[in-house]
Amino acid sequence: MVEPPDTITLRRPDDWHVHLRDGEMLAMVLPFTARRFARAIVMPNLLPPVRTVATAIGYRRRIMAALAAGADFTPLMTCYLTDGTDPQEIARGYRDGAFTAVKLYPARATTNSQFGVTDYDRIMPVLECLTDLGMPLLVHGEVTDPEVDVFDREAVFIERVLGPLRRRLPELRIVLEHITTTQAVDYVSCGDANLAATITAHHLVINRNAIFAGGIQPHLYCLPIAKRDRDRRALRRAATSGNPKFFLGTDSAPHAIPAKEAAVGCAGIFTAPCALEIYTEVFDEEGALDRLEAFAALNGPEFYRLAPNEGRITLQRKPALVPKRIGQASAAVVPFRAGEEVRWRLAE
Ligand code: DOR
Ligand code: ZN
C-alpha cells in the first residue's frame, strides 16, 4: 500500500464564496483568507448591500487597503440582485471588471437579505442580460415560505425555483452556492455545464446533530443549515469525486460573539482560519488528496473562465490548534473548531 503523503503542494486555491464584511471586522478577518487564497468571490450582503458599480469599486478599494503590504490577493466583486436591479448597471460593471458575478438572495432567506428578490418575473430582464454576457448568477438556494420545513428549504428551492428557471433560461450560467443536501448533489451532477455548485468545509464535517450536541451550539448555526449525515456523506463524495462542477467556497461568515450568543442569534460560521486545512483533512480521510487541487484551484477558475493561479501553497500533516477566539473585545469572533486541533496546517 502507498502511504499517504505528509505534505501536499497545490496551485494556490481560490475561495469562490466568502463574507469579508467591512471596517474593523474586515481588517480582522481578511488576513486569514488572503494568506491561503489567491482570489475570492466577495459576497455583497453589506448594509446597505453592494448594488452598484460605484459601491463595488469603493468596497474593493477598502479591501485592498486592508491587505498587508506584499499580500497577493485579488477580491472578485459581486452585485446584490434586487427586484429593481438595472441590467445596464450589471452589464457595465461586468465589462469594466467591477463585477465578476451577480448574487441572488431570496428576500429574507438569510443575513441582510431583506433587499433580496421577491418576484422572479421582475428579475427576468437581468437574468436575460446575464445569459447574454455569460456572467455567472450565484444563488442562495433556499425558499423562504414559512410553511416549508427549514431542513427542506434547499430541496424545495430546486423543485420550485431553480428547475423552472433553468428550463426558462438553459444558457444562464448558475452556481448553486453552499449546497447541503443529497438532492442538490444529484441535481447539480445531472445538470449540464452551465450549472455548478460550491461546497463549504463545515458542511463536509458537521451534520445537524452537531448543532444540538450537549446543548444549542450557536457557532454551528448557518444558512443553509447543516442537514442529515447522509447529506454530509453525499457532499463528501461530490467534493472528492473530481467532477468539475463542484468547487471550493468556504462561506466563511464572521459575526461578533454577542450577535451569535444571543436570544436571536445570527447565521454564519467563521471558517477562514481553518477552512483550507479542513478541506485537506477531508480529502485525506477520503483517500482523495490527489483530487484536492482540482476542487480547490482548478474547477472554480474553469467555471468562471479565468486562468488558474500560478503560485503554489504547501500544507503539512502536522496538527495545529485553532484559537478559542479571534479579535478583540466586542469585535471578537469564535472560529469554527475553536480550541480544537486540525490535522493539517500551512507550511511556513
Ligand atoms: O450562514 C450564513 N451567513 N448564510 C448566509 O447565507 C449569509 C451569511 C452571513 O452573511 O452571515
Ligand atoms: Zn454566504
Short mmCIF file of N, CA and C and ligand atoms in Angstrom, two decimals, residues 17-19 21 43 45 103 105 110 140 177-178 223-224 250-253, ligand 2:
data_model
loop_
_atom_site.label_atom_id
_atom_site.label_comp_id
_atom_site.label_asym_id
_atom_site.label_seq_id
_atom_site.Cartn_x
_atom_site.Cartn_y
_atom_site.Cartn_z
N HIS A 17 -16.60 31.81 -2.48
CA HIS A 17 -17.73 32.35 -1.72
C HIS A 17 -17.24 32.73 -0.32
N VAL A 18 -17.10 34.02 -0.07
CA VAL A 18 -16.67 34.43 1.27
C VAL A 18 -17.33 35.76 1.66
N HIS A 19 -17.55 35.92 2.96
CA HIS A 19 -18.04 37.19 3.52
C HIS A 19 -16.87 37.87 4.22
N ARG A 21 -17.04 41.19 5.11
CA ARG A 21 -17.58 42.30 5.93
C ARG A 21 -16.86 43.61 5.60
N MET A 43 -18.91 38.31 -1.11
CA MET A 43 -20.36 38.46 -1.03
C MET A 43 -20.73 39.93 -0.79
N ASN A 45 -23.47 41.21 0.72
CA ASN A 45 -24.56 41.47 1.68
C ASN A 45 -24.12 42.35 2.84
N LYS A 103 -25.26 38.12 -7.28
CA LYS A 103 -25.71 37.23 -6.21
C LYS A 103 -27.22 37.38 -5.99
N TYR A 105 -30.14 36.57 -3.55
CA TYR A 105 -30.69 36.14 -2.26
C TYR A 105 -32.21 36.23 -2.37
N THR A 110 -31.75 34.96 4.56
CA THR A 110 -30.56 34.90 5.42
C THR A 110 -30.11 36.30 5.82
N HIS A 140 -28.33 31.77 -3.63
CA HIS A 140 -28.62 31.23 -2.30
C HIS A 140 -29.90 30.41 -2.47
N GLU A 177 -24.98 27.89 -4.54
CA GLU A 177 -23.98 28.13 -3.52
C GLU A 177 -24.18 27.22 -2.29
N HIS A 178 -23.06 26.92 -1.64
CA HIS A 178 -23.03 26.19 -0.36
C HIS A 178 -24.10 25.11 -0.26
N LEU A 223 -26.76 29.28 7.46
CA LEU A 223 -27.79 29.01 6.46
C LEU A 223 -27.14 28.83 5.10
N PRO A 224 -27.48 27.81 4.34
CA PRO A 224 -28.39 26.75 4.73
C PRO A 224 -27.83 25.97 5.92
N THR A 250 -15.91 28.69 0.84
CA THR A 250 -15.98 28.45 2.29
C THR A 250 -17.27 28.96 2.93
N ASP A 251 -17.83 30.04 2.36
CA ASP A 251 -18.93 30.75 3.03
C ASP A 251 -18.54 31.15 4.45
N SER A 252 -17.25 31.43 4.63
CA SER A 252 -16.82 31.92 5.94
C SER A 252 -17.61 33.21 6.23
N ALA A 253 -18.30 33.23 7.37
CA ALA A 253 -19.26 34.32 7.63
C ALA A 253 -19.18 34.74 9.10
ZN ZN B 2 -22.66 33.17 2.16
#
